[in-house]
Short mmCIF file of C-alpha atoms and ligand atoms in Angstrom, two decimals:
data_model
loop_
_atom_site.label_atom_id
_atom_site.label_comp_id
_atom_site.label_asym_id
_atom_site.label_seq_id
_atom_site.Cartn_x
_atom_site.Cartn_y
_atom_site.Cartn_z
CA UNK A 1 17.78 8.39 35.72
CA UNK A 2 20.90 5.42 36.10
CA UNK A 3 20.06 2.55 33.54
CA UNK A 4 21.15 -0.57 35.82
CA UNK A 5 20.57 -3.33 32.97
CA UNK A 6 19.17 -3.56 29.04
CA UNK A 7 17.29 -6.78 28.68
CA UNK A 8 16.61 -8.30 24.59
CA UNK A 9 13.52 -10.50 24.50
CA UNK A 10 13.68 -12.43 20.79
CA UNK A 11 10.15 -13.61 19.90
CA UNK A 12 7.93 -15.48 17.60
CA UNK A 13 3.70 -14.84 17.00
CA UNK A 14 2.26 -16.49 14.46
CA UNK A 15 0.26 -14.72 12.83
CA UNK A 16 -3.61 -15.49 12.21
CA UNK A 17 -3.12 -15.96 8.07
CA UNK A 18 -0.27 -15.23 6.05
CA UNK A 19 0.61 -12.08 5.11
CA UNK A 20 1.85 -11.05 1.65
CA UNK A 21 3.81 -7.94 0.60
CA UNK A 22 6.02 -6.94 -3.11
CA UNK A 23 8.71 -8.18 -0.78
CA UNK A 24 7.58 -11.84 0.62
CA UNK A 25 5.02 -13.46 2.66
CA UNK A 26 4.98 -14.10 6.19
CA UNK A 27 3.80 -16.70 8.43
CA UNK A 28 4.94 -15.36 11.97
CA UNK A 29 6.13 -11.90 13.83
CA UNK A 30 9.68 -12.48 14.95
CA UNK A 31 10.57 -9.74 17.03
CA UNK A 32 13.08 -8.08 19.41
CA UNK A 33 11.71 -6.54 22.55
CA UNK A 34 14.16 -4.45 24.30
CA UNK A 35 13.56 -3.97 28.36
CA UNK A 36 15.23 -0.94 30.16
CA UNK A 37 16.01 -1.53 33.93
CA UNK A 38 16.21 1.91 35.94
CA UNK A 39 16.21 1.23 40.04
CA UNK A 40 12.64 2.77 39.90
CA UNK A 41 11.03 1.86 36.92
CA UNK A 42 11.32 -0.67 34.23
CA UNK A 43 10.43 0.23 30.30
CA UNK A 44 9.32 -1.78 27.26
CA UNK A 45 10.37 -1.10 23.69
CA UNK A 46 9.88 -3.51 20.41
CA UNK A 47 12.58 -3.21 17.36
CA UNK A 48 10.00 -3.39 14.28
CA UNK A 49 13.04 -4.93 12.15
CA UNK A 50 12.02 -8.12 10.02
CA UNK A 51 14.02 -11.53 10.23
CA UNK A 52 15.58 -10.63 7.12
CA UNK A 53 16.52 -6.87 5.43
CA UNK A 54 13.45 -7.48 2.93
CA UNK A 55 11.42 -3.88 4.00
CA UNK A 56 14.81 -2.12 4.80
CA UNK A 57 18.50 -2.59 5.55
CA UNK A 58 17.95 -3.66 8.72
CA UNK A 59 17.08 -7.39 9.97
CA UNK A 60 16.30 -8.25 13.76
CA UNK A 61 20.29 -9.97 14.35
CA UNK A 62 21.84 -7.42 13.30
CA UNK A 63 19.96 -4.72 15.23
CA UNK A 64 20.57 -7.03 18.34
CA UNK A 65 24.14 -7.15 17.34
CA UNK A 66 24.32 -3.06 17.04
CA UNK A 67 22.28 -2.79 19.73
CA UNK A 68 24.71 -5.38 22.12
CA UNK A 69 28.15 -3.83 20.57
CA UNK A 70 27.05 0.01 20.41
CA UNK A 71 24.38 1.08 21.12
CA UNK A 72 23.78 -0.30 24.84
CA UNK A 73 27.15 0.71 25.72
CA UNK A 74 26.87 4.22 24.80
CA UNK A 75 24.13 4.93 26.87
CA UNK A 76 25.14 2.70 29.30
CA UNK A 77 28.50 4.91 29.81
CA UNK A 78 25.93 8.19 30.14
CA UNK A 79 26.25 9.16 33.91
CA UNK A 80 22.75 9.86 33.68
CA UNK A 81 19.67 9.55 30.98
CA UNK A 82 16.83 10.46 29.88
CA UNK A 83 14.79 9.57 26.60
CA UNK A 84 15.86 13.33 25.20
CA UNK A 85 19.21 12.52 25.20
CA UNK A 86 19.75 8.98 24.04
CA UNK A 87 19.45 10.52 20.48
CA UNK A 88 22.42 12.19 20.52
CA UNK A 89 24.37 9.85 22.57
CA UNK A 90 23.75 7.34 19.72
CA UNK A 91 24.75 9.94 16.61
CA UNK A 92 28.33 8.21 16.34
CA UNK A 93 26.76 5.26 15.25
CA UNK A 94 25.68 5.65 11.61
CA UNK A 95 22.08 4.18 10.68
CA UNK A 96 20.26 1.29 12.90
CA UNK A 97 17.50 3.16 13.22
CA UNK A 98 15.12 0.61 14.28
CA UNK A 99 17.53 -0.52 16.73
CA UNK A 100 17.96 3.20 18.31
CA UNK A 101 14.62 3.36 18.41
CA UNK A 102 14.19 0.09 20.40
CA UNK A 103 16.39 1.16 23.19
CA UNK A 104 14.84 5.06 22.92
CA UNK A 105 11.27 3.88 23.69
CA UNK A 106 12.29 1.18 26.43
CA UNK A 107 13.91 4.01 28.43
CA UNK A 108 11.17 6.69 27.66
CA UNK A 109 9.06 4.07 29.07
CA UNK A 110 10.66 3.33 32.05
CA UNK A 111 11.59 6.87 32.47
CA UNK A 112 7.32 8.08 32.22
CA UNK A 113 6.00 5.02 34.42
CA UNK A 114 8.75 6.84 36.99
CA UNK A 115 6.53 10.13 36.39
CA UNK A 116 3.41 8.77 36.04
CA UNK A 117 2.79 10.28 32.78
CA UNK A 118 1.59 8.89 29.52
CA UNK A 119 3.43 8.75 26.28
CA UNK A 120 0.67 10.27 24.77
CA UNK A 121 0.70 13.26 26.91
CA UNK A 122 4.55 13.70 26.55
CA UNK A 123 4.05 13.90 22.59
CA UNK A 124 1.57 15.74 22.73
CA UNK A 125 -1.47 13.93 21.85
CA UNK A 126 -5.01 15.61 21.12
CA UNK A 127 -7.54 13.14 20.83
CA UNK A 128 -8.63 10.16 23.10
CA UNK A 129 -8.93 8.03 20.33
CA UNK A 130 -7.39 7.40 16.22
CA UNK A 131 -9.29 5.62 13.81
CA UNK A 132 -8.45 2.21 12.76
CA UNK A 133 -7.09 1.58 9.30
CA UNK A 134 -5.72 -1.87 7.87
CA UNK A 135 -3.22 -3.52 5.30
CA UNK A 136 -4.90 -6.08 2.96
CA UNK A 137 -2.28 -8.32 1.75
CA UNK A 138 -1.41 -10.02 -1.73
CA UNK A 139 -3.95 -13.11 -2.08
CA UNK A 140 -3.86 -15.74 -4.58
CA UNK A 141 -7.32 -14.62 -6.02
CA UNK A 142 -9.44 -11.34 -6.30
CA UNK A 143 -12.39 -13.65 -4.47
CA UNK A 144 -10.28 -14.42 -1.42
CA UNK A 145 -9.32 -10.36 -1.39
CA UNK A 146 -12.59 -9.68 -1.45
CA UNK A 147 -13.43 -11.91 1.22
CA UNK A 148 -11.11 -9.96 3.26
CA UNK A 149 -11.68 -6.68 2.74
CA UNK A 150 -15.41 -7.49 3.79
CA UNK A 151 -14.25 -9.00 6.59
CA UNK A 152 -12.34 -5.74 7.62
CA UNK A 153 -15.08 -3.20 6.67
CA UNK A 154 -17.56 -5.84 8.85
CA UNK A 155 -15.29 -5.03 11.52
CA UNK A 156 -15.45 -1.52 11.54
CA UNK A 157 -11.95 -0.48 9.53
CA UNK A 158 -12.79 2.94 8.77
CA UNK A 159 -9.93 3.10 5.94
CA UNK A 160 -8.10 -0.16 3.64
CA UNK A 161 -5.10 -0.37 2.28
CA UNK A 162 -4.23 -3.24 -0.48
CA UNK A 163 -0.93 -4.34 -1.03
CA UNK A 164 0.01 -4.28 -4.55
CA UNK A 165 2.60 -5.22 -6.92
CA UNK A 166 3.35 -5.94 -10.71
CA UNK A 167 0.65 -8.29 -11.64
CA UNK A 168 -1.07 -7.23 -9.16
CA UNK A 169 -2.44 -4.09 -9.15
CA UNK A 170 -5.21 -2.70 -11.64
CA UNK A 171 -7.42 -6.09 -11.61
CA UNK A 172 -7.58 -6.44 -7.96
CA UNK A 173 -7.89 -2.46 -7.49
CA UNK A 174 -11.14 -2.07 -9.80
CA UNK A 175 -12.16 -5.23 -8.06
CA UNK A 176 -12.06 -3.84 -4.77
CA UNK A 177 -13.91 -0.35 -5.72
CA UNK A 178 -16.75 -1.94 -7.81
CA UNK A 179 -17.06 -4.30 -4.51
CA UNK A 180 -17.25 -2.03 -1.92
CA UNK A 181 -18.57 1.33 -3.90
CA UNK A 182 -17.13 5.03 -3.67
CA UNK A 183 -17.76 5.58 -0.06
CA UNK A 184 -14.89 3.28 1.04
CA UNK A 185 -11.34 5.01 1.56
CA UNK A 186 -9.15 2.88 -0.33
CA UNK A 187 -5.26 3.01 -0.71
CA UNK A 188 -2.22 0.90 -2.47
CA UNK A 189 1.07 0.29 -0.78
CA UNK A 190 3.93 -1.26 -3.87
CA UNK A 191 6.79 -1.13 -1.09
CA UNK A 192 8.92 -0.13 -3.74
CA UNK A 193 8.03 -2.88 -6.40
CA UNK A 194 7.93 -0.42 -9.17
CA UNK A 195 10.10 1.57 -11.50
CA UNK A 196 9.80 5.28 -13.61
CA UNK A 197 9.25 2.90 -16.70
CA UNK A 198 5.70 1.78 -15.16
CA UNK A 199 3.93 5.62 -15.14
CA UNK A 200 1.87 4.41 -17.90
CA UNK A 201 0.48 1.46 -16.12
CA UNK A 202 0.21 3.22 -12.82
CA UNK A 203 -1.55 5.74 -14.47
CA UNK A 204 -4.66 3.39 -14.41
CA UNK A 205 -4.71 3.53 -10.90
CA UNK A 206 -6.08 7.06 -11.61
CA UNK A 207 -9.88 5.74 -11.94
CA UNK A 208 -10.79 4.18 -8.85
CA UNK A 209 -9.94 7.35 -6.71
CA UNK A 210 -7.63 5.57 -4.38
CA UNK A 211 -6.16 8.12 -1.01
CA UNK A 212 -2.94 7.61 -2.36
CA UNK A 213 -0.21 5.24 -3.78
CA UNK A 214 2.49 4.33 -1.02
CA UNK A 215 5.76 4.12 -1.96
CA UNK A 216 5.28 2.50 -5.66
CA UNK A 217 9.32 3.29 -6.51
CA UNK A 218 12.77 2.66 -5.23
CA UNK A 219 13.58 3.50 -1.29
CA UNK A 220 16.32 6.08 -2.76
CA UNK A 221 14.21 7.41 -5.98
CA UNK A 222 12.77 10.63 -4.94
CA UNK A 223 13.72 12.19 -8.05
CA UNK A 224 11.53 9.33 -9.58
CA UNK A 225 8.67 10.00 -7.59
CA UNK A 226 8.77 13.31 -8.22
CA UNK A 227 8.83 12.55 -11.93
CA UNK A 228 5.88 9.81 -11.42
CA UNK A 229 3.95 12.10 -9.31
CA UNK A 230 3.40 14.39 -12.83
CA UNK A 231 2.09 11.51 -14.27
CA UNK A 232 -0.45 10.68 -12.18
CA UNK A 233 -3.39 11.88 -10.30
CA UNK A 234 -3.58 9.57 -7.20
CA UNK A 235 -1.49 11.25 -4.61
CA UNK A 236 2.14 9.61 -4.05
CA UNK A 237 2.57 9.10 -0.38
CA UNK A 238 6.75 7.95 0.59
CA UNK A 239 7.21 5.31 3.39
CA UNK A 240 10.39 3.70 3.08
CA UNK A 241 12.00 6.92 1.77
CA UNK A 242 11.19 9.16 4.75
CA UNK A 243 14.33 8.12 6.72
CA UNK A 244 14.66 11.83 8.56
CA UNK A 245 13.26 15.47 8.78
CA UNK A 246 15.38 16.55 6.43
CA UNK A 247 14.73 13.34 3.67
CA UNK A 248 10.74 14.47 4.72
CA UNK A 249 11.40 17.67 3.41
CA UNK A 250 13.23 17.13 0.87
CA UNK A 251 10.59 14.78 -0.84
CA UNK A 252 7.98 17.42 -0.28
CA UNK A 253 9.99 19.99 -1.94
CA UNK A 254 10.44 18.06 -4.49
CA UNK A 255 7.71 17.43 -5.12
CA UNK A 256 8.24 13.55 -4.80
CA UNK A 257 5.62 13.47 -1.69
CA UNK A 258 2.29 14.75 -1.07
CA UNK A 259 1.91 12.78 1.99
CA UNK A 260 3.79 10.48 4.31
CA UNK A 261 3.88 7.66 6.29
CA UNK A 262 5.68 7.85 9.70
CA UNK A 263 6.97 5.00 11.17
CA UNK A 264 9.14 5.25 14.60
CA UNK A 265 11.27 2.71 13.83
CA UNK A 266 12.02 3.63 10.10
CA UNK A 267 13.26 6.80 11.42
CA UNK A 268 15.18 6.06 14.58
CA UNK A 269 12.23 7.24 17.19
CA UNK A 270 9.68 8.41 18.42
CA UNK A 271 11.16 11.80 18.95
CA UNK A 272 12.24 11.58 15.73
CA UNK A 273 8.73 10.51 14.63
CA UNK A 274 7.39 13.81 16.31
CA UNK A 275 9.43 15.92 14.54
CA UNK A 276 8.39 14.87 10.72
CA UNK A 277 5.45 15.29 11.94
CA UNK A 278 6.03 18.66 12.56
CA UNK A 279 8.11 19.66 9.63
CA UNK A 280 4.99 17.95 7.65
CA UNK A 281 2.56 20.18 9.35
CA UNK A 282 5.10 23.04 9.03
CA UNK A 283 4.38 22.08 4.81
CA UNK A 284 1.26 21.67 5.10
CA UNK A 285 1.52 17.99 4.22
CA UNK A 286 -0.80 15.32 6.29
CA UNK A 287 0.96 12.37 8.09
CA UNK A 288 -0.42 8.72 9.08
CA UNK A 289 1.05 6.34 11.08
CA UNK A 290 2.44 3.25 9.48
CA UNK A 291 2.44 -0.42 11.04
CA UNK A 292 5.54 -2.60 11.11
CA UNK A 293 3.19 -5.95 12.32
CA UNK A 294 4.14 -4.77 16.22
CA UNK A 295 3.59 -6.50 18.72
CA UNK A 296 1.20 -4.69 22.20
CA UNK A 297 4.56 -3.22 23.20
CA UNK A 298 4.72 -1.41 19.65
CA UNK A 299 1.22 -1.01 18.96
CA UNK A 300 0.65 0.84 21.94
CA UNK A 301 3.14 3.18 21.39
CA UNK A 302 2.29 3.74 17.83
CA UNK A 303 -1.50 4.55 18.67
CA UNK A 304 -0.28 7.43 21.16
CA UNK A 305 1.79 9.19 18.54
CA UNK A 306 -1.29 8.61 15.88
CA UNK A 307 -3.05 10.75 18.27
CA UNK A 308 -0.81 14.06 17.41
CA UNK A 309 -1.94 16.89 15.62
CA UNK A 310 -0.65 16.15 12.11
CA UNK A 311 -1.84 12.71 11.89
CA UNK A 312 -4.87 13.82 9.78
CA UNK A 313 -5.08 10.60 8.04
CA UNK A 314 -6.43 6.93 9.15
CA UNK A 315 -2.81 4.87 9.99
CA UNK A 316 -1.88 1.37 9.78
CA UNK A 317 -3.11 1.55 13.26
CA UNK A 318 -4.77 -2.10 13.47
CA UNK A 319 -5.88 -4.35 16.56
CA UNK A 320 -4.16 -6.66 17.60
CA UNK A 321 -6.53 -9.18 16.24
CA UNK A 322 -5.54 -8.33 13.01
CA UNK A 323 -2.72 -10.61 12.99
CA UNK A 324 -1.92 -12.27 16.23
CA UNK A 325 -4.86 -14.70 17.91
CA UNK A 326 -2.65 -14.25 21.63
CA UNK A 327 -0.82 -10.90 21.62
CA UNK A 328 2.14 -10.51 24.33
CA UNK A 329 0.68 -7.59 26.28
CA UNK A 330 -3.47 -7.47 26.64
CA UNK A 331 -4.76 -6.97 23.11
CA UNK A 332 -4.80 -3.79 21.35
CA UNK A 333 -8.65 -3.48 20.55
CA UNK A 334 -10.95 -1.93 18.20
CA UNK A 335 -14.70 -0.73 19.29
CA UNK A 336 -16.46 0.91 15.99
CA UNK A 337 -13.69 1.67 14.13
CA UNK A 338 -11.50 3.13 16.71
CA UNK A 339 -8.75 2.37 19.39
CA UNK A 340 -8.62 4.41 22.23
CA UNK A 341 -5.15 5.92 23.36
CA UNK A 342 -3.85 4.20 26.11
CA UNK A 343 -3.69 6.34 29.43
CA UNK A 344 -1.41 4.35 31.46
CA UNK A 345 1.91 5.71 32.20
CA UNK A 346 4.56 5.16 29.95
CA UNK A 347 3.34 3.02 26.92
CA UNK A 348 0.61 2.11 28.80
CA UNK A 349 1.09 -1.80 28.66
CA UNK A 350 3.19 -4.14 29.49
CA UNK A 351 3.85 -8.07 28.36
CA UNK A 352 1.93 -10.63 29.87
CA UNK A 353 4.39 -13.14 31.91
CA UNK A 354 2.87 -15.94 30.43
CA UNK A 355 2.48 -14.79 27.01
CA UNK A 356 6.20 -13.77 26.68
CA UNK A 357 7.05 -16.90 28.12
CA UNK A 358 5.18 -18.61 25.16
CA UNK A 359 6.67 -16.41 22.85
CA UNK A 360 9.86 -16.40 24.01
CA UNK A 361 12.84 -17.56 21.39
CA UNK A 362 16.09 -16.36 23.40
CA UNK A 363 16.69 -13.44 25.90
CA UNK A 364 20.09 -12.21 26.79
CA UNK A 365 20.34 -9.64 29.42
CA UNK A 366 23.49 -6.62 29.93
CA UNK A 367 24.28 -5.18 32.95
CA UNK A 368 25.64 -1.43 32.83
C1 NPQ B 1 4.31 -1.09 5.00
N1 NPQ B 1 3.34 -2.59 6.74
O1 NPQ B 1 3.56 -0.17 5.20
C2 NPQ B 1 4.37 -2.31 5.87
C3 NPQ B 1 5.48 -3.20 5.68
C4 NPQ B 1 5.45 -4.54 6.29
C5 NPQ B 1 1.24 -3.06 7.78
O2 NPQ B 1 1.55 -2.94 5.46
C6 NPQ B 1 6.08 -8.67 9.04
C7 NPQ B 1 6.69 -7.65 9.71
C8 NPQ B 1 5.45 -8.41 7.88
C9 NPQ B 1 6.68 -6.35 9.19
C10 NPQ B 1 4.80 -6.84 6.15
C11 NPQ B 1 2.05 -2.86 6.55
C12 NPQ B 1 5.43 -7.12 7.35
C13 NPQ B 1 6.06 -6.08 8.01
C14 NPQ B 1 4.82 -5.56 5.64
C15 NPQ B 1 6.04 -4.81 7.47
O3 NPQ B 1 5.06 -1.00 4.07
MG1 MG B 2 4.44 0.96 3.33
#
């Protein structure tokens, strides 16, 4: 396959309510779409950075910037492509993982809609359909989280996650199991808001029989989790840690990780993605799917790689509904619970012309 041109699409959903994490609140999606141009075939992929470096080093300018200076160049200068091989094209230059991934997924797109194949079939999906989980953010009172979470279980959510950080955390957590009763699958995500110090007060998480506890230390504490994970009962699960196979199994070794999240962008692709998965399974260890607020183009993707062996446990795998009122592409949509895997070749969908248009912030287009 000859890449002709790389197109970046900056844009801005709001979202339908804020959105509260340990690290800030949000009031829109701004996000980088990245278009590959083949002569046969375009492709779509979304960079899940944030506007600023608040979930990880990365922030959406500067993965344009690696993505105009390095990254687009060095496949450009490839004689010929394919998604396989942009990987190690891209190894000289050191992290931008959500970046690589970007560009990775626009040309695997492109590159399956030429073969009329799926993304989910190229993975190597197993099931027409994953279950629908969702993130609950922090609220400004255990009424209004309440009124949320029933919204999302009247919706069919078959799994909820809440949000939690110092100060909030136990309260809203017993809150949230006396409300809804034992038969609910309930989680806690701390993206890191946490240190060693707090075992203790973690500890009386152990009650309310929660899935897990995502990520409640530093990005770069295994050893910490490891040492938590002794104190406590509810199983530690690592997102922001999980940066490659071997980081994956390192934290399982180590006993810092009983589970973990896998997000495509966090770890530089959806090859990539497909490989934790199977050093998880390898270990024994279960895998979800984690959600970066994506866009269609995103969502889609995520949904066929949730639909992999390993991924034994409900994701972050929402509708689109869940935070935009007008998605770019058609909607991402839940029917009791579930979201089917899209079929389509490629990602399966593409933006709406008149919905990117709307959401449109800047584009800038490269030529190779
Ligand atoms: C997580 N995601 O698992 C994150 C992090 C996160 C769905 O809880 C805008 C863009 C807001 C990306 C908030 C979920 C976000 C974001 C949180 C990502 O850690
Ligand atoms: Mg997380």
């Amino acid at each position: 396959m000859k890449l002709t041109r790389i197109e970046l699409h900056w844009v801005r959903l709001p979202l339908v309510a804020p959105f509260q994490t340990s690290f800030g609140t949000e009031y829109d999606r701004e996000a980088l779409l990245v278009k590959a141009v083949t002569p046969d075939a375009v492709g779509w992929g979304e960079c899940v950075a944030m506007p600023q470096p608040d979930y990880s080093a990365e922030y959406v300018d500067g993965a344009a910037d690696a993505l105009v200076r390095f990254l687009i160049p060095a496949v450009g200068a490839l004689p010929t492509v394919t998604a396989a091989t942009v990987g190690h094209a891209l190894t000289t230059v050191k992290g931008h993982p959500m970046a690589k991934a970007a560009l990775e997924i626009a040309i695997l797109d492109a590159q399956l809609r030429q073969a009329h194949m799926s993304l989910a079939e190229y993975l190597g999906a197993v099931r027409p359909a994953v279950p629908a989980g969702v993130s609950v953010g922090i609220m400004s009172s255990i009424a209004e989280l309440l009124d949320a979470v029933d919204g999302y279980l009247a919706a069919g959510y078959q799994r909820i996650k809440l949000k939690i950080q110092p100060g909030w955390d136990v309260a809203p957590v017993r809150a949230v199991r006396e409300h809804v009763g034992d038969g609910v699958a309930v989680q806690v995500d701390a993206n890191g808001a946490y240190t060693v110090t707090d075992a203790a007060h973690l500890a009386k998480l152990d009650p309310f029989d929660l899935l897990m506890i995502e990520q409640p230390l530093a990005e770069d504490d295994l050893r910490g989790h490891a040492a938590l994970a002794r104190r406590l009962r509810t199983p530690i699960c690592l997102d922001e840690s999980v940066t490659s196979p071997v980081r994956a199994v390192e934290a399982i070794e180590s006993g810092a990780a009983a589970i973990i999240n896998i997000k495509p962008g966090r770890v530089g692709g959806y090859l990539q993605a497909r490989r934790i998965h199977d050093v998880c399974a390898a270990h024994g260890v279960p895998v979800w799917v984690g959600g970066m607020v994506e866009t269609g183009i995103g969502r889609a993707a995520n949904v066929a790689l949730a639909a992999l062996p390993n991924f034994t446990l409900v994701g972050d795998v929402s509708a689109s509904d869940r935070f935009f009122a007008r998605d770019i592409t058609p909607p991402v949509v839940m029917r009791d619970g579930w979201i089917e895997v899209p079929t389509g070749p490629g990602i399966g969908v593409e933006p709406d012309e008149a919905a990117l248009k709307e959401a449109s912030v800047r584009s800038e287009g490269i030529d190779l």
